[in-house]
Amino acid sequence: MDKLFDSPWMLRLTALFLALALFLYIQIEEKRMAETGSSNETDVITNVPLEVYYDHENLFVTGLPDTVDVKVSGSSAIVMKTKLEKDFKVFVDLNSLAIGEHSVTIQQENFSEKLNVSIDPKFVNVKIEEKITEEFRVEPEMNNRLVKDDFIVKSMTIQPTRVSITGAKSVIDSISYVKATVTGDKGIEKSFEQQATVKVLDRDLNKLDVQVNPEKVNVKVDISEYSRELPITLKETGELPEGVTIEKLSLVTSKVTVYGKKTAIDALKEVVVEVDRAQLKESGSYDFKITLPTGATKLSQDQLTIHADVINESVSEEENVSKVDAEVSTDETEGN
């Protein structure tokens, strides 16, 4: 036996057999790889849109993700082709389900049969409800800390004032706030106009899954200097003309708005207007200048109109003398 294996011919035959076996193995592997394209591979296709089939006109569905992840395993060539072309789809069909809560399986179509496909998540819990639409008033809002010191938000107006909100009945019933928030950089000191997105919130300020029409509204923000409305106090100065007595001084306007730095304006309690009595010679209306208080930058008006009721004794005496002269002239005429 040993002599047989020691034979050069036997060694040559054995070597030839092994070479043929290796050749055949390589050929088979090359053929298999040519048919499959390459070795197996596993990859995850992320953010695949989830299609949903149901009665969109009358029903509203909550609980579904917008996208899912799809794990595919198979030959590298087919995996790569699937990722690039994305001619597949993942979906849930809810058309046969009644109103209520359901656990549904996410389905898939148009994947190669040579691929092993798994979807994450595989199941989803959905709630199917009646779809309703209602109108709500939109409230504009703005963080006052965005406004520059010593300036205030005087007013905010919104257009349109109402929006249509569509969603599940239970969600619509839970709406507590419909707001349009104005944003901007800190230090705002001028009025401006902005498009703001409408937010729909429940009582706990959670954002609700609803459809809003229109999604954005126009907000006008009126910014002005800090101001306060203060009462007017009259301070009489100067001497009255001879024979004049003041019976009453009345204000046409009893208050004035004062603008300026908050600390200075808050320290004021009134605006004093000096009335020069030397000008009050007869009853009537008089205009007096309003002096700008310390720390104020401007006033809502710079003049104050007052009405003075006065008695002018010298005028009265002249009128009496004229009246007596007129009576005397009348008597003399009648005597002739």
mmCIF file with all atom_site columns, N, CA, C and O in Angstrom, residues 237-241 244 246 274-289 308 310:
data_model
loop_
_atom_site.group_PDB
_atom_site.id
_atom_site.type_symbol
_atom_site.label_atom_id
_atom_site.label_alt_id
_atom_site.label_comp_id
_atom_site.label_asym_id
_atom_site.label_entity_id
_atom_site.label_seq_id
_atom_site.pdbx_PDB_ins_code
_atom_site.Cartn_x
_atom_site.Cartn_y
_atom_site.Cartn_z
_atom_site.occupancy
_atom_site.B_iso_or_equiv
_atom_site.pdbx_formal_charge
_atom_site.auth_seq_id
_atom_site.auth_comp_id
_atom_site.auth_asym_id
_atom_site.auth_atom_id
_atom_site.pdbx_PDB_model_num
ATOM 1   N N  . THR A 1 237 ? -51.433 131.390 38.062 1.00 0.00 ? 237 THR A N  1
ATOM 2   C CA . THR A 1 237 ? -50.309 132.303 38.262 1.00 0.00 ? 237 THR A CA 1
ATOM 3   C C  . THR A 1 237 ? -50.697 133.707 37.788 1.00 0.00 ? 237 THR A C  1
ATOM 4   O O  . THR A 1 237 ? -51.696 133.887 37.082 1.00 0.00 ? 237 THR A O  1
ATOM 5   N N  . GLY A 1 238 ? -49.892 134.704 38.147 1.00 0.00 ? 238 GLY A N  1
ATOM 6   C CA . GLY A 1 238 ? -50.141 136.072 37.698 1.00 0.00 ? 238 GLY A CA 1
ATOM 7   C C  . GLY A 1 238 ? -51.293 136.735 38.442 1.00 0.00 ? 238 GLY A C  1
ATOM 8   O O  . GLY A 1 238 ? -51.972 136.124 39.267 1.00 0.00 ? 238 GLY A O  1
ATOM 9   N N  . GLU A 1 239 ? -51.508 138.016 38.135 1.00 0.00 ? 239 GLU A N  1
ATOM 10  C CA . GLU A 1 239 ? -52.548 138.812 38.787 1.00 0.00 ? 239 GLU A CA 1
ATOM 11  C C  . GLU A 1 239 ? -53.735 138.979 37.849 1.00 0.00 ? 239 GLU A C  1
ATOM 12  O O  . GLU A 1 239 ? -53.582 139.173 36.643 1.00 0.00 ? 239 GLU A O  1
ATOM 13  N N  . LEU A 1 240 ? -54.921 138.935 38.456 1.00 0.00 ? 240 LEU A N  1
ATOM 14  C CA . LEU A 1 240 ? -56.131 139.174 37.674 1.00 0.00 ? 240 LEU A CA 1
ATOM 15  C C  . LEU A 1 240 ? -56.226 140.647 37.277 1.00 0.00 ? 240 LEU A C  1
ATOM 16  O O  . LEU A 1 240 ? -55.794 141.520 38.037 1.00 0.00 ? 240 LEU A O  1
ATOM 17  N N  . PRO A 1 241 ? -56.761 140.939 36.128 1.00 0.00 ? 241 PRO A N  1
ATOM 18  C CA . PRO A 1 241 ? -57.009 142.346 35.778 1.00 0.00 ? 241 PRO A CA 1
ATOM 19  C C  . PRO A 1 241 ? -57.933 142.994 36.811 1.00 0.00 ? 241 PRO A C  1
ATOM 20  O O  . PRO A 1 241 ? -58.738 142.317 37.454 1.00 0.00 ? 241 PRO A O  1
ATOM 21  N N  . VAL A 1 244 ? -61.795 142.058 37.895 1.00 0.00 ? 244 VAL A N  1
ATOM 22  C CA . VAL A 1 244 ? -62.155 140.721 37.377 1.00 0.00 ? 244 VAL A CA 1
ATOM 23  C C  . VAL A 1 244 ? -62.141 139.708 38.512 1.00 0.00 ? 244 VAL A C  1
ATOM 24  O O  . VAL A 1 244 ? -61.211 139.667 39.317 1.00 0.00 ? 244 VAL A O  1
ATOM 25  N N  . ILE A 1 246 ? -62.777 135.457 39.156 1.00 0.00 ? 246 ILE A N  1
ATOM 26  C CA . ILE A 1 246 ? -62.990 134.145 38.534 1.00 0.00 ? 246 ILE A CA 1
ATOM 27  C C  . ILE A 1 246 ? -64.082 133.408 39.285 1.00 0.00 ? 246 ILE A C  1
ATOM 28  O O  . ILE A 1 246 ? -63.985 133.200 40.505 1.00 0.00 ? 246 ILE A O  1
ATOM 29  N N  . GLU A 1 274 ? -49.901 125.650 34.077 1.00 0.00 ? 274 GLU A N  1
ATOM 30  C CA . GLU A 1 274 ? -49.993 126.994 34.653 1.00 0.00 ? 274 GLU A CA 1
ATOM 31  C C  . GLU A 1 274 ? -50.985 127.841 33.860 1.00 0.00 ? 274 GLU A C  1
ATOM 32  O O  . GLU A 1 274 ? -50.919 127.910 32.624 1.00 0.00 ? 274 GLU A O  1
ATOM 33  N N  . VAL A 1 275 ? -51.911 128.475 34.585 1.00 0.00 ? 275 VAL A N  1
ATOM 34  C CA . VAL A 1 275 ? -52.924 129.352 33.986 1.00 0.00 ? 275 VAL A CA 1
ATOM 35  C C  . VAL A 1 275 ? -52.603 130.796 34.377 1.00 0.00 ? 275 VAL A C  1
ATOM 36  O O  . VAL A 1 275 ? -52.622 131.150 35.565 1.00 0.00 ? 275 VAL A O  1
ATOM 37  N N  . ASP A 1 276 ? -52.274 131.588 33.387 1.00 0.00 ? 276 ASP A N  1
ATOM 38  C CA . ASP A 1 276 ? -51.948 132.996 33.629 1.00 0.00 ? 276 ASP A CA 1
ATOM 39  C C  . ASP A 1 276 ? -53.257 133.780 33.781 1.00 0.00 ? 276 ASP A C  1
ATOM 40  O O  . ASP A 1 276 ? -53.964 134.032 32.810 1.00 0.00 ? 276 ASP A O  1
ATOM 41  N N  . ARG A 1 277 ? -53.560 134.182 35.020 1.00 0.00 ? 277 ARG A N  1
ATOM 42  C CA . ARG A 1 277 ? -54.823 134.870 35.288 1.00 0.00 ? 277 ARG A CA 1
ATOM 43  C C  . ARG A 1 277 ? -54.909 136.237 34.614 1.00 0.00 ? 277 ARG A C  1
ATOM 44  O O  . ARG A 1 277 ? -56.003 136.771 34.410 1.00 0.00 ? 277 ARG A O  1
ATOM 45  N N  . ALA A 1 278 ? -53.772 136.812 34.254 1.00 0.00 ? 278 ALA A N  1
ATOM 46  C CA . ALA A 1 278 ? -53.778 138.129 33.609 1.00 0.00 ? 278 ALA A CA 1
ATOM 47  C C  . ALA A 1 278 ? -54.495 138.091 32.266 1.00 0.00 ? 278 ALA A C  1
ATOM 48  O O  . ALA A 1 278 ? -54.960 139.124 31.769 1.00 0.00 ? 278 ALA A O  1
ATOM 49  N N  . GLN A 1 279 ? -54.592 136.892 31.665 1.00 0.00 ? 279 GLN A N  1
ATOM 50  C CA . GLN A 1 279 ? -55.248 136.770 30.361 1.00 0.00 ? 279 GLN A CA 1
ATOM 51  C C  . GLN A 1 279 ? -56.772 136.652 30.477 1.00 0.00 ? 279 GLN A C  1
ATOM 52  O O  . GLN A 1 279 ? -57.484 136.800 29.490 1.00 0.00 ? 279 GLN A O  1
ATOM 53  N N  . LEU A 1 280 ? -57.262 136.374 31.675 1.00 0.00 ? 280 LEU A N  1
ATOM 54  C CA . LEU A 1 280 ? -58.687 136.087 31.851 1.00 0.00 ? 280 LEU A CA 1
ATOM 55  C C  . LEU A 1 280 ? -59.463 137.388 32.069 1.00 0.00 ? 280 LEU A C  1
ATOM 56  O O  . LEU A 1 280 ? -59.823 137.742 33.190 1.00 0.00 ? 280 LEU A O  1
ATOM 57  N N  . LYS A 1 281 ? -59.763 138.110 30.989 1.00 0.00 ? 281 LYS A N  1
ATOM 58  C CA . LYS A 1 281 ? -60.452 139.396 31.088 1.00 0.00 ? 281 LYS A CA 1
ATOM 59  C C  . LYS A 1 281 ? -61.963 139.264 30.938 1.00 0.00 ? 281 LYS A C  1
ATOM 60  O O  . LYS A 1 281 ? -62.715 140.144 31.353 1.00 0.00 ? 281 LYS A O  1
ATOM 61  N N  . GLU A 1 282 ? -62.378 138.140 30.337 1.00 0.00 ? 282 GLU A N  1
ATOM 62  C CA . GLU A 1 282 ? -63.815 137.908 30.158 1.00 0.00 ? 282 GLU A CA 1
ATOM 63  C C  . GLU A 1 282 ? -64.064 136.411 30.052 1.00 0.00 ? 282 GLU A C  1
ATOM 64  O O  . GLU A 1 282 ? -63.126 135.627 29.872 1.00 0.00 ? 282 GLU A O  1
ATOM 65  N N  . SER A 1 283 ? -65.312 136.035 30.180 1.00 0.00 ? 283 SER A N  1
ATOM 66  C CA . SER A 1 283 ? -65.661 134.621 30.084 1.00 0.00 ? 283 SER A CA 1
ATOM 67  C C  . SER A 1 283 ? -65.393 134.110 28.669 1.00 0.00 ? 283 SER A C  1
ATOM 68  O O  . SER A 1 283 ? -65.590 134.822 27.687 1.00 0.00 ? 283 SER A O  1
ATOM 69  N N  . GLY A 1 284 ? -64.906 132.867 28.595 1.00 0.00 ? 284 GLY A N  1
ATOM 70  C CA . GLY A 1 284 ? -64.628 132.268 27.288 1.00 0.00 ? 284 GLY A CA 1
ATOM 71  C C  . GLY A 1 284 ? -63.589 131.168 27.393 1.00 0.00 ? 284 GLY A C  1
ATOM 72  O O  . GLY A 1 284 ? -63.199 130.745 28.494 1.00 0.00 ? 284 GLY A O  1
ATOM 73  N N  . SER A 1 285 ? -63.120 130.662 26.236 1.00 0.00 ? 285 SER A N  1
ATOM 74  C CA . SER A 1 285 ? -62.131 129.574 26.177 1.00 0.00 ? 285 SER A CA 1
ATOM 75  C C  . SER A 1 285 ? -60.743 130.151 25.962 1.00 0.00 ? 285 SER A C  1
ATOM 76  O O  . SER A 1 285 ? -60.554 131.087 25.175 1.00 0.00 ? 285 SER A O  1
ATOM 77  N N  . TYR A 1 286 ? -59.755 129.563 26.642 1.00 0.00 ? 286 TYR A N  1
ATOM 78  C CA . TYR A 1 286 ? -58.373 130.009 26.556 1.00 0.00 ? 286 TYR A CA 1
ATOM 79  C C  . TYR A 1 286 ? -57.462 128.790 26.383 1.00 0.00 ? 286 TYR A C  1
ATOM 80  O O  . TYR A 1 286 ? -57.720 127.728 26.957 1.00 0.00 ? 286 TYR A O  1
ATOM 81  N N  . ASP A 1 287 ? -56.394 128.949 25.619 1.00 0.00 ? 287 ASP A N  1
ATOM 82  C CA . ASP A 1 287 ? -55.409 127.887 25.416 1.00 0.00 ? 287 ASP A CA 1
ATOM 83  C C  . ASP A 1 287 ? -54.138 128.207 26.188 1.00 0.00 ? 287 ASP A C  1
ATOM 84  O O  . ASP A 1 287 ? -53.609 129.328 26.095 1.00 0.00 ? 287 ASP A O  1
ATOM 85  N N  . PHE A 1 288 ? -53.633 127.210 26.914 1.00 0.00 ? 288 PHE A N  1
ATOM 86  C CA . PHE A 1 288 ? -52.398 127.377 27.668 1.00 0.00 ? 288 PHE A CA 1
ATOM 87  C C  . PHE A 1 288 ? -51.438 126.235 27.322 1.00 0.00 ? 288 PHE A C  1
ATOM 88  O O  . PHE A 1 288 ? -51.852 125.087 27.155 1.00 0.00 ? 288 PHE A O  1
ATOM 89  N N  . LYS A 1 289 ? -50.155 126.525 27.235 1.00 0.00 ? 289 LYS A N  1
ATOM 90  C CA . LYS A 1 289 ? -49.141 125.543 26.883 1.00 0.00 ? 289 LYS A CA 1
ATOM 91  C C  . LYS A 1 289 ? -48.933 124.570 28.039 1.00 0.00 ? 289 LYS A C  1
ATOM 92  O O  . LYS A 1 289 ? -48.914 124.965 29.209 1.00 0.00 ? 289 LYS A O  1
ATOM 93  N N  . ALA A 1 308 ? -63.207 129.621 31.043 1.00 0.00 ? 308 ALA A N  1
ATOM 94  C CA . ALA A 1 308 ? -63.226 130.479 32.233 1.00 0.00 ? 308 ALA A CA 1
ATOM 95  C C  . ALA A 1 308 ? -64.556 131.223 32.332 1.00 0.00 ? 308 ALA A C  1
ATOM 96  O O  . ALA A 1 308 ? -64.995 131.850 31.368 1.00 0.00 ? 308 ALA A O  1
ATOM 97  N N  . VAL A 1 310 ? -65.923 134.291 34.314 1.00 0.00 ? 310 VAL A N  1
ATOM 98  C CA . VAL A 1 310 ? -65.422 135.402 35.124 1.00 0.00 ? 310 VAL A CA 1
ATOM 99  C C  . VAL A 1 310 ? -66.459 136.524 35.180 1.00 0.00 ? 310 VAL A C  1
ATOM 100 O O  . VAL A 1 310 ? -67.353 136.616 34.337 1.00 0.00 ? 310 VAL A O  1
#
